[in-house]
Short mmCIF file of C-alpha atoms and ligand atoms in Angstrom, two decimals:
data_model
loop_
_atom_site.label_atom_id
_atom_site.label_comp_id
_atom_site.label_asym_id
_atom_site.label_seq_id
_atom_site.Cartn_x
_atom_site.Cartn_y
_atom_site.Cartn_z
CA MET O 26 0.71 -0.09 0.17
CA ASN O 27 1.28 3.45 -1.03
CA ILE O 28 0.62 6.53 0.87
CA HIS O 29 0.71 10.20 -0.19
CA GLU O 30 3.62 12.56 0.57
CA TYR O 31 1.67 14.54 2.92
CA GLN O 32 0.93 11.53 4.58
CA ALA O 33 4.09 10.18 4.89
CA LYS O 34 5.50 13.24 6.15
CA ALA O 35 3.27 13.39 9.19
CA LEU O 36 4.22 9.98 10.14
CA LEU O 37 7.97 10.95 9.76
CA LYS O 38 7.33 13.51 11.61
CA ASP O 39 5.68 11.67 14.69
CA TYR O 40 9.65 10.34 14.26
CA GLY O 41 10.75 13.55 15.73
CA LEU O 42 12.48 13.59 12.19
CA PRO O 43 13.00 17.19 10.21
CA VAL O 44 10.03 17.82 7.59
CA ALA O 45 8.53 21.23 6.80
CA LYS O 46 5.30 22.82 8.04
CA GLY O 47 2.98 22.36 6.00
CA VAL O 48 -1.44 21.42 5.23
CA PRO O 49 -2.84 19.02 2.59
CA ILE O 50 -5.98 21.29 0.70
CA PHE O 51 -8.98 19.44 -0.79
CA GLU O 52 -10.56 21.94 -1.91
CA ALA O 53 -9.42 25.60 -3.46
CA GLY O 54 -10.87 27.72 -0.75
CA GLU O 55 -8.74 26.21 1.58
CA ALA O 56 -5.26 27.84 0.26
CA ARG O 57 -5.36 31.15 1.55
CA LYS O 58 -5.93 29.88 5.26
CA ALA O 59 -3.84 27.30 4.77
CA ALA O 60 -1.13 30.41 3.25
CA GLU O 61 -1.53 32.46 6.58
CA GLN O 62 -1.10 29.31 8.42
CA LEU O 63 1.98 28.79 7.03
CA GLY O 64 3.11 32.68 6.99
CA GLY O 65 5.77 32.58 3.91
CA PRO O 66 7.63 34.18 2.43
CA LEU O 67 8.41 31.24 -0.03
CA TRP O 68 5.47 28.39 -0.06
CA VAL O 69 5.73 25.90 -2.21
CA VAL O 70 2.62 23.55 -3.90
CA LYS O 71 2.82 20.26 -3.98
CA SER O 72 0.32 17.68 -6.28
CA GLN O 73 -0.15 14.80 -3.82
CA ILE O 74 -0.53 12.08 -6.77
CA HIS O 75 0.33 7.98 -5.92
CA ALA O 76 3.45 9.24 -8.60
CA GLY O 77 7.07 10.30 -8.56
CA GLY O 78 8.38 12.94 -11.02
CA ARG O 79 5.92 15.44 -10.30
CA GLY O 80 7.92 18.35 -10.94
CA LYS O 81 8.54 18.03 -14.06
CA GLY O 82 5.34 16.35 -14.58
CA LYS O 83 2.42 18.20 -16.68
CA PHE O 84 -0.92 18.88 -16.72
CA LYS O 85 -2.74 17.82 -19.19
CA GLU O 86 -5.30 20.60 -19.36
CA LEU O 87 -3.27 23.05 -19.23
CA GLY O 88 -0.56 22.96 -21.83
CA PRO O 89 3.32 22.39 -22.57
CA ASP O 90 3.70 25.56 -21.67
CA ALA O 91 2.51 25.58 -18.14
CA LYS O 92 3.95 25.14 -15.16
CA GLY O 93 4.76 21.31 -13.32
CA GLY O 94 3.34 19.50 -10.37
CA VAL O 95 5.14 21.02 -7.63
CA ARG O 96 5.59 25.49 -7.61
CA LEU O 97 6.73 27.44 -5.76
CA ALA O 98 4.84 30.55 -4.54
CA PHE O 99 5.99 34.13 -3.16
CA SER O 100 2.64 35.68 -2.45
CA MET O 101 -0.60 34.22 -1.31
CA ASP O 102 -2.35 35.53 -4.00
CA GLU O 103 0.12 33.14 -5.99
CA VAL O 104 -0.43 30.73 -3.69
CA ASP O 105 -4.05 31.01 -4.49
CA ALA O 106 -3.26 30.64 -8.32
CA ASN O 107 -1.20 28.08 -8.43
CA VAL O 108 -4.33 26.10 -5.53
CA ALA O 109 -7.29 26.84 -8.79
CA GLU O 110 -5.28 25.67 -11.56
CA MET O 111 -4.01 22.80 -9.81
CA LEU O 112 -6.34 21.37 -8.32
CA GLY O 113 -8.78 18.69 -10.32
CA ASN O 114 -6.17 18.75 -13.28
CA THR O 115 -4.69 15.57 -14.66
CA LEU O 116 -0.91 15.65 -13.89
CA VAL O 117 1.04 13.00 -16.40
CA THR O 118 4.44 12.22 -14.96
CA LYS O 119 7.27 9.49 -16.07
CA GLN O 120 5.82 7.34 -13.48
CA THR O 121 2.01 8.31 -14.06
CA GLY O 122 2.16 7.02 -17.98
CA PRO O 123 0.69 8.25 -20.49
CA ASP O 124 -2.67 8.86 -19.37
CA GLY O 125 -1.90 10.71 -15.94
CA LYS O 126 -3.43 10.75 -12.43
CA GLN O 127 -6.24 13.04 -11.37
CA VAL O 128 -4.63 15.85 -8.66
CA ASN O 129 -7.29 15.67 -5.90
CA ARG O 130 -5.00 16.94 -3.15
CA LEU O 131 -2.51 19.15 -2.95
CA TYR O 132 0.05 19.96 -0.18
CA LEU O 133 1.24 23.37 0.70
CA GLU O 134 4.56 23.66 2.24
CA ASP O 135 6.67 25.58 3.88
CA GLY O 136 9.15 26.64 1.33
CA ALA O 137 13.04 25.42 2.39
CA ASP O 138 16.53 27.14 1.89
CA ILE O 139 18.25 24.61 -0.28
CA ASP O 140 21.71 24.18 -0.39
CA ARG O 141 21.76 20.13 -1.80
CA GLU O 142 20.08 17.76 -2.66
CA LEU O 143 20.84 14.36 -1.20
CA TYR O 144 18.81 10.22 -2.77
CA LEU O 145 18.42 8.49 0.24
CA SER O 146 16.13 5.65 0.45
CA ILE O 147 15.84 2.89 2.70
CA LEU O 148 14.40 -0.49 1.07
CA VAL O 149 14.38 -4.59 1.82
CA ASP O 150 17.67 -5.52 -0.59
CA ARG O 151 16.43 -9.63 -1.77
CA SER O 152 19.96 -10.01 -3.05
CA THR O 153 21.89 -9.54 0.72
CA GLY O 154 17.95 -10.32 3.03
CA LYS O 155 18.65 -7.24 4.52
CA VAL O 156 17.40 -3.52 5.14
CA ALA O 157 19.17 -1.51 3.18
CA PHE O 158 20.21 2.28 2.77
CA VAL O 159 20.55 3.45 -0.39
CA ALA O 160 22.41 6.79 -0.79
CA SER O 161 23.99 9.46 -3.66
CA THR O 162 24.72 12.58 -3.54
CA GLU O 163 22.98 12.70 -6.70
CA GLY O 164 19.52 13.83 -5.02
CA GLY O 165 16.81 15.61 -6.70
CA MET O 166 16.02 13.51 -9.91
CA ASP O 167 16.16 10.21 -11.39
CA ILE O 168 18.13 7.60 -9.24
CA GLU O 169 17.85 5.26 -12.00
CA THR O 170 19.31 7.57 -14.09
CA VAL O 171 21.64 7.85 -11.21
CA ALA O 172 22.29 3.76 -11.22
CA GLU O 173 22.64 3.51 -14.71
CA GLU O 174 25.09 6.56 -15.82
CA THR O 175 27.50 7.25 -12.02
CA PRO O 176 27.01 3.70 -10.43
CA GLU O 177 29.57 5.14 -8.64
CA LYS O 178 27.92 7.79 -6.89
CA ILE O 179 25.53 5.41 -5.09
CA LEU O 180 26.07 3.71 -1.83
CA THR O 181 23.96 0.84 -0.95
CA LEU O 182 24.48 -0.67 3.26
CA PRO O 183 22.84 -3.38 3.95
CA ILE O 184 21.95 -3.06 8.06
CA ASP O 185 22.22 -5.91 10.29
CA PRO O 186 18.86 -6.58 11.33
CA GLU O 187 20.07 -7.65 14.73
CA ALA O 188 22.62 -4.73 15.78
CA GLY O 189 20.26 -1.94 13.45
CA VAL O 190 21.93 1.09 12.20
CA THR O 191 25.15 1.27 13.75
CA GLU O 192 27.42 4.62 14.12
CA ALA O 193 29.95 3.42 12.18
CA ASP O 194 26.74 2.64 10.06
CA ALA O 195 25.80 6.28 10.00
CA ALA O 196 29.15 7.35 9.97
CA LYS O 197 29.75 5.08 6.39
CA LEU O 198 26.17 7.14 5.66
CA CYS O 199 27.45 10.57 5.71
CA ASP O 200 30.91 9.90 4.89
CA GLY O 201 28.88 8.80 2.03
CA LEU O 202 26.67 12.00 1.55
CA LYS O 203 29.68 14.03 2.40
CA LEU O 204 28.09 15.79 4.57
CA GLY O 205 30.00 17.55 8.27
CA GLY O 206 29.15 20.69 10.35
CA ALA O 207 25.41 20.62 11.42
CA ALA O 208 24.29 17.89 8.50
CA ARG O 209 26.79 15.51 10.23
CA GLU O 210 25.52 15.62 13.70
CA ASP O 211 21.53 15.28 12.33
CA GLY O 212 22.28 12.10 10.07
CA MET O 213 23.82 10.76 13.10
CA THR O 214 20.21 10.87 14.36
CA ILE O 215 18.33 10.95 11.43
CA PHE O 216 19.52 7.80 10.07
CA PRO O 217 18.15 5.23 12.77
CA THR O 218 15.82 7.00 13.68
CA LEU O 219 14.79 6.53 9.42
CA TYR O 220 15.69 2.86 10.22
CA LYS O 221 12.94 2.28 13.32
CA ALA O 222 10.28 3.73 11.34
CA PHE O 223 11.06 2.04 8.27
CA VAL O 224 10.56 -1.46 10.44
CA GLU O 225 8.31 -0.69 13.01
CA LYS O 226 5.84 0.08 10.39
CA ASP O 227 6.17 -3.03 8.33
CA MET O 228 7.15 -0.64 4.95
CA SER O 229 8.59 -1.66 1.66
CA LEU O 230 10.11 1.71 0.74
CA LEU O 231 11.08 4.71 2.02
CA GLU O 232 12.19 7.24 0.12
CA ILE O 233 13.80 10.62 0.57
CA ASN O 234 14.51 12.28 -3.03
CA PRO O 235 15.25 14.71 -2.29
CA LEU O 236 16.88 14.83 1.58
CA ILE O 237 18.18 18.56 1.72
CA VAL O 238 21.37 20.02 3.25
CA MET O 239 19.99 24.16 3.92
CA LYS O 240 21.76 27.27 3.19
CA ASP O 241 21.47 26.73 8.10
CA GLY O 242 23.36 23.53 7.62
CA HIS O 243 20.65 21.38 8.93
CA LEU O 244 19.01 18.40 7.21
CA ARG O 245 15.75 18.33 6.37
CA VAL O 246 13.43 16.09 4.21
CA LEU O 247 11.88 17.45 1.36
CA ASP O 248 9.97 14.45 -0.36
CA ALA O 249 9.10 11.36 0.56
CA LYS O 250 7.55 8.11 -0.18
CA VAL O 251 6.20 5.54 1.58
CA SER O 252 5.02 1.76 0.86
CA PHE O 253 4.00 -0.98 3.00
CA ASP O 254 4.03 -3.95 2.87
CA ASN O 255 0.81 -5.72 2.27
CA ASN O 256 1.01 -8.54 4.68
CA ALA O 257 1.95 -6.57 7.62
CA MET O 258 -1.12 -4.52 6.89
CA PHE O 259 -3.53 -6.64 9.85
CA ARG O 260 -0.82 -5.20 12.73
CA HIS O 261 -1.45 -1.58 11.71
CA PRO O 262 -4.88 -0.70 11.68
CA ASP O 263 -4.11 3.08 11.86
CA LEU O 264 -2.17 2.98 8.62
CA ALA O 265 -5.17 1.31 6.86
CA GLU O 266 -7.24 4.63 7.53
CA LEU O 267 -4.51 6.23 5.12
CA ARG O 268 -5.46 4.14 1.67
CA ASP O 269 -7.00 6.24 -0.33
CA LEU O 270 -8.61 4.26 -3.64
CA LEU O 271 -9.16 6.95 -5.47
CA GLU O 272 -5.33 6.22 -6.32
CA GLU O 273 -6.15 2.76 -7.08
CA ASP O 274 -6.98 0.43 -10.25
CA GLU O 275 -10.74 -0.17 -9.77
CA LYS O 276 -9.45 -3.26 -10.83
CA GLU O 277 -7.43 -4.24 -8.17
CA ILE O 278 -10.14 -2.60 -5.50
CA GLU O 279 -12.74 -4.95 -7.43
CA ALA O 280 -10.12 -8.48 -7.37
CA SER O 281 -8.80 -7.50 -3.73
CA LYS O 282 -12.12 -8.55 -2.13
CA TYR O 283 -12.38 -11.38 -3.68
CA ASP O 284 -8.83 -12.42 -2.82
CA LEU O 285 -7.67 -12.58 -5.87
CA ALA O 286 -4.60 -11.86 -7.22
CA TYR O 287 -4.67 -9.19 -9.99
CA VAL O 288 -1.94 -6.66 -11.38
CA ALA O 289 -3.66 -4.57 -14.33
CA LEU O 290 -1.67 -4.02 -17.30
CA ASP O 291 -1.98 -2.29 -20.89
CA GLY O 292 -2.30 -5.35 -23.37
CA ASN O 293 -5.94 -6.44 -25.02
CA ILE O 294 -6.01 -10.22 -23.97
CA GLY O 295 -6.94 -11.21 -20.39
CA CYS O 296 -5.60 -14.16 -18.23
CA MET O 297 -7.51 -16.20 -15.86
CA VAL O 298 -5.17 -18.91 -14.66
CA ASN O 299 -4.80 -20.53 -11.29
CA GLY O 300 -1.15 -20.99 -9.57
CA ALA O 301 1.64 -17.27 -9.82
CA GLY O 302 3.85 -18.87 -11.87
CA LEU O 303 1.70 -20.23 -14.16
CA ALA O 304 -0.31 -16.73 -15.01
CA MET O 305 3.46 -15.08 -15.09
CA SER O 306 4.21 -17.90 -18.12
CA THR O 307 1.22 -17.49 -19.87
CA MET O 308 2.17 -13.80 -19.94
CA ASP O 309 5.03 -14.84 -21.15
CA ILE O 310 3.56 -17.02 -24.14
CA ILE O 311 1.14 -14.60 -24.55
CA LYS O 312 4.04 -12.01 -25.69
CA LEU O 313 5.64 -14.84 -27.51
CA TYR O 314 3.18 -14.80 -30.46
CA GLY O 315 3.68 -11.05 -30.80
CA ALA O 316 0.58 -9.99 -28.34
CA GLU O 317 0.81 -8.25 -24.55
CA PRO O 318 -2.15 -9.02 -21.67
CA ALA O 319 -4.41 -6.72 -20.30
CA ASN O 320 -3.45 -8.57 -16.98
CA PHE O 321 -1.87 -11.04 -13.94
CA LEU O 322 -4.43 -13.15 -12.47
CA ASP O 323 -3.88 -15.75 -9.95
CA VAL O 324 -7.61 -17.26 -8.99
CA GLY O 325 -5.46 -18.74 -6.39
CA GLY O 326 -5.76 -22.73 -5.91
CA GLY O 327 -8.56 -23.46 -4.32
CA ALA O 328 -11.26 -20.79 -6.90
CA ASN O 329 -14.21 -21.55 -6.59
CA ALA O 330 -17.20 -20.94 -8.74
CA GLU O 331 -17.94 -17.43 -7.08
CA LYS O 332 -14.15 -16.63 -7.19
CA VAL O 333 -13.70 -17.81 -11.03
CA THR O 334 -17.29 -15.04 -11.72
CA ALA O 335 -15.87 -12.29 -9.96
CA ALA O 336 -12.39 -12.53 -12.26
CA PHE O 337 -14.62 -13.13 -15.05
CA LYS O 338 -16.57 -10.00 -14.02
CA ILE O 339 -12.84 -7.69 -13.67
CA ILE O 340 -11.66 -8.83 -16.98
CA THR O 341 -14.32 -8.16 -18.79
CA ALA O 342 -15.31 -4.48 -17.30
CA ASP O 343 -11.58 -3.79 -19.08
CA PRO O 344 -12.57 -2.08 -22.16
CA ASN O 345 -9.38 -3.07 -23.54
CA VAL O 346 -9.55 -6.59 -23.03
CA LYS O 347 -10.06 -7.77 -26.81
CA GLY O 348 -9.94 -11.86 -25.78
CA ILE O 349 -9.88 -13.64 -23.01
CA LEU O 350 -7.22 -16.47 -21.83
CA VAL O 351 -8.52 -18.81 -19.30
CA ASN O 352 -5.67 -20.99 -18.91
CA ILE O 353 -6.58 -24.01 -15.72
CA PHE O 354 -4.30 -27.43 -14.12
CA GLY O 355 -6.63 -28.52 -12.33
CA GLY O 356 -3.99 -30.32 -9.17
CA ILE O 357 -5.99 -29.91 -6.64
CA MET O 358 -8.69 -28.19 -8.22
CA ARG O 359 -10.66 -30.66 -10.69
CA CYS O 360 -11.22 -29.68 -14.22
CA ASP O 361 -14.81 -30.50 -14.18
CA VAL O 362 -15.42 -28.29 -11.57
CA ILE O 363 -13.52 -24.97 -13.07
CA ALA O 364 -15.34 -26.05 -16.30
CA GLU O 365 -18.53 -25.54 -14.52
CA GLY O 366 -17.56 -21.87 -13.03
CA VAL O 367 -16.62 -20.98 -16.71
CA LEU O 368 -19.59 -21.81 -18.11
CA ARG O 369 -21.83 -20.73 -15.06
CA ALA O 370 -19.43 -17.25 -15.31
CA VAL O 371 -20.06 -16.81 -18.89
CA LYS O 372 -23.33 -17.31 -18.87
CA GLU O 373 -24.11 -14.36 -15.80
CA VAL O 374 -21.19 -12.57 -16.95
CA GLY O 375 -22.29 -12.36 -20.87
CA LEU O 376 -19.41 -12.58 -23.50
CA SER O 377 -19.06 -10.22 -25.62
CA VAL O 378 -14.99 -11.14 -26.86
CA PRO O 379 -13.48 -14.18 -28.21
CA LEU O 380 -12.25 -17.01 -24.93
CA VAL O 381 -10.39 -20.26 -25.39
CA VAL O 382 -10.34 -22.21 -22.35
CA ARG O 383 -6.80 -24.39 -22.00
CA LEU O 384 -8.18 -27.63 -19.15
CA GLU O 385 -5.45 -29.82 -18.36
CA GLY O 386 -4.81 -32.19 -14.82
CA THR O 387 -7.82 -33.81 -12.51
CA LYS O 388 -10.54 -34.66 -15.09
CA VAL O 389 -9.61 -33.18 -17.64
CA ALA O 390 -11.66 -34.69 -20.18
CA GLU O 391 -15.07 -34.54 -18.34
CA GLY O 392 -13.73 -30.78 -18.35
CA LYS O 393 -13.55 -30.46 -21.77
CA LYS O 394 -16.36 -32.73 -23.12
CA MET O 395 -18.54 -29.80 -20.84
CA ILE O 396 -17.15 -27.03 -22.54
CA ASP O 397 -17.38 -28.57 -26.55
CA GLU O 398 -20.62 -29.60 -25.59
CA SER O 399 -22.21 -26.03 -24.31
CA ASP O 400 -23.70 -23.91 -26.07
CA LEU O 401 -20.87 -20.94 -25.80
CA ASP O 402 -19.16 -19.48 -27.91
CA VAL O 403 -15.83 -20.91 -26.06
CA ILE O 404 -12.71 -22.35 -27.94
CA SER O 405 -11.21 -24.99 -26.38
CA ALA O 406 -7.42 -25.70 -26.64
CA ASP O 407 -5.37 -28.61 -26.55
CA ASP O 408 -2.12 -27.08 -24.71
CA LEU O 409 -0.27 -24.10 -23.04
CA ASP O 410 0.85 -23.46 -26.67
CA ASP O 411 -2.02 -23.99 -29.02
CA ALA O 412 -4.07 -21.77 -26.23
CA ALA O 413 -1.97 -18.56 -26.32
CA GLN O 414 -1.75 -19.23 -30.51
CA LYS O 415 -5.30 -19.35 -30.48
CA ILE O 416 -5.93 -16.26 -28.37
CA VAL O 417 -3.53 -14.61 -30.56
CA LYS O 418 -5.06 -15.39 -33.78
CA ALA O 419 -8.14 -14.22 -32.36
CA VAL O 420 -8.15 -10.79 -31.34
CA GLY O 421 -6.42 -9.87 -34.47
CA GLY O 422 -2.41 -10.20 -33.30
CA ALA O 423 0.57 -11.77 -35.14
CA ALA O 424 -0.14 -15.14 -34.21
CA ALA O 425 1.92 -17.71 -36.50
P1 ADP C 512 8.61 14.90 -7.32
O1 ADP C 512 9.79 14.35 -7.07
O2 ADP C 512 7.64 14.09 -7.24
O3 ADP C 512 9.17 15.63 -8.28
P2 ADP C 512 8.89 16.62 -4.79
O4 ADP C 512 8.93 17.04 -4.04
O5 ADP C 512 10.96 16.11 -4.97
O6 ADP C 512 8.52 16.16 -6.03
O7 ADP C 512 9.58 18.31 -5.43
C1 ADP C 512 10.16 18.33 -6.71
C2 ADP C 512 11.92 19.38 -6.73
O8 ADP C 512 10.74 20.75 -5.74
C3 ADP C 512 12.25 19.34 -5.79
O9 ADP C 512 13.65 19.07 -6.05
C4 ADP C 512 12.86 20.74 -4.42
O10 ADP C 512 13.92 20.77 -5.97
C5 ADP C 512 11.59 21.16 -4.84
N1 ADP C 512 10.48 21.28 -4.01
C6 ADP C 512 10.17 20.26 -3.00
N2 ADP C 512 9.59 20.61 -2.00
C7 ADP C 512 9.98 22.09 -1.79
C8 ADP C 512 9.68 22.73 -0.60
N3 ADP C 512 9.66 22.50 0.65
N4 ADP C 512 11.04 23.97 -0.11
C9 ADP C 512 11.68 24.29 -1.85
N5 ADP C 512 11.87 23.72 -2.77
C10 ADP C 512 11.22 22.42 -3.21
MG1 MG C 513 11.16 14.14 -5.13
#
């Protein structure tokens, strides 16, 4: 689960970490009061969407010459004008995709006097099996670009889970970020505290880009992106309240109600598969034959008719879907039960696109017979190769 920058900063503030004063804004009418509350003389109006690159982003409705999604304002009138212009419009950034995201919340923040912009993140480093810091002096820009062009400017520091962030660790980070004086003193307490917040709140990512050294020599968290480990959310009912459903894909929200592992993608072939590995290979083979999957969907080992129906509804509700591939391996499940579920789902939901069904495993003959004998327009397939070619051909893709 992701949260907004202003929510992440409130959380970090509770840990005593240095963030600027700020006020979230939901309606244009709230802007002036918020500006007065902060006092100026420099304000920053920041779009709150679950995507980075906002500063360099462009509002769809405002044209290429308008300012981006993070704007400086030097007077209350400017705050007002920017809030009115930004709220409700669609921000397109490197991370949102071409459709962009509607900006429904803004964050008005005290402007900082920036000397240097640094990069700092904490993440789960799968190669060492530890939580690790990633730090770079090249903050404020795309860290992927830094990693590609100047990888020597990135420091990765895995943390021993038993010892936590030691003084030696904190010093290494300070050295890597070239911190001296007050900034170094700040760093020595900030880094262990960030780690504490990361672990206590079951975060999977805490990215501060930029962490700044201010003109007065102190450190400040200027941007904050936080993702939590979904599997640990049951431990944090307070954090669940921070979820913003408007930021999430509707189909993914619906899928989560039925405990379906679903991820929306950009292609036109809807996939319904049991097992994550099989779902991945189904997507691969669709690509191999020249088409693109519209989703990842694992209905799970114990899929019943209700789950299959829900999955079908989600797939068919996607206007991009021009064909559906059902690929089920009956291991614990029996193929005839699956066939029944698929047929029932198709009857209930209706079907306006080609559907290819590939079944394998226990009671496969019975399952196939049921599909073949139904009056529904279902194309039956013998194996995964056959199924993928049939569905790609049916949507007019590039299958041989
Ligand atoms: P994003 O990463 O989505 O573009 P940031 O919060 O990192 O958004 O803001 C982009 C840039 O805007 C920062 O790198 C910084 O230069 C500037 N900026 C952001 N917040 C402030 C602030 N409170 N005061 C001064 N400058 C800011
Ligand atoms: Mg940023």
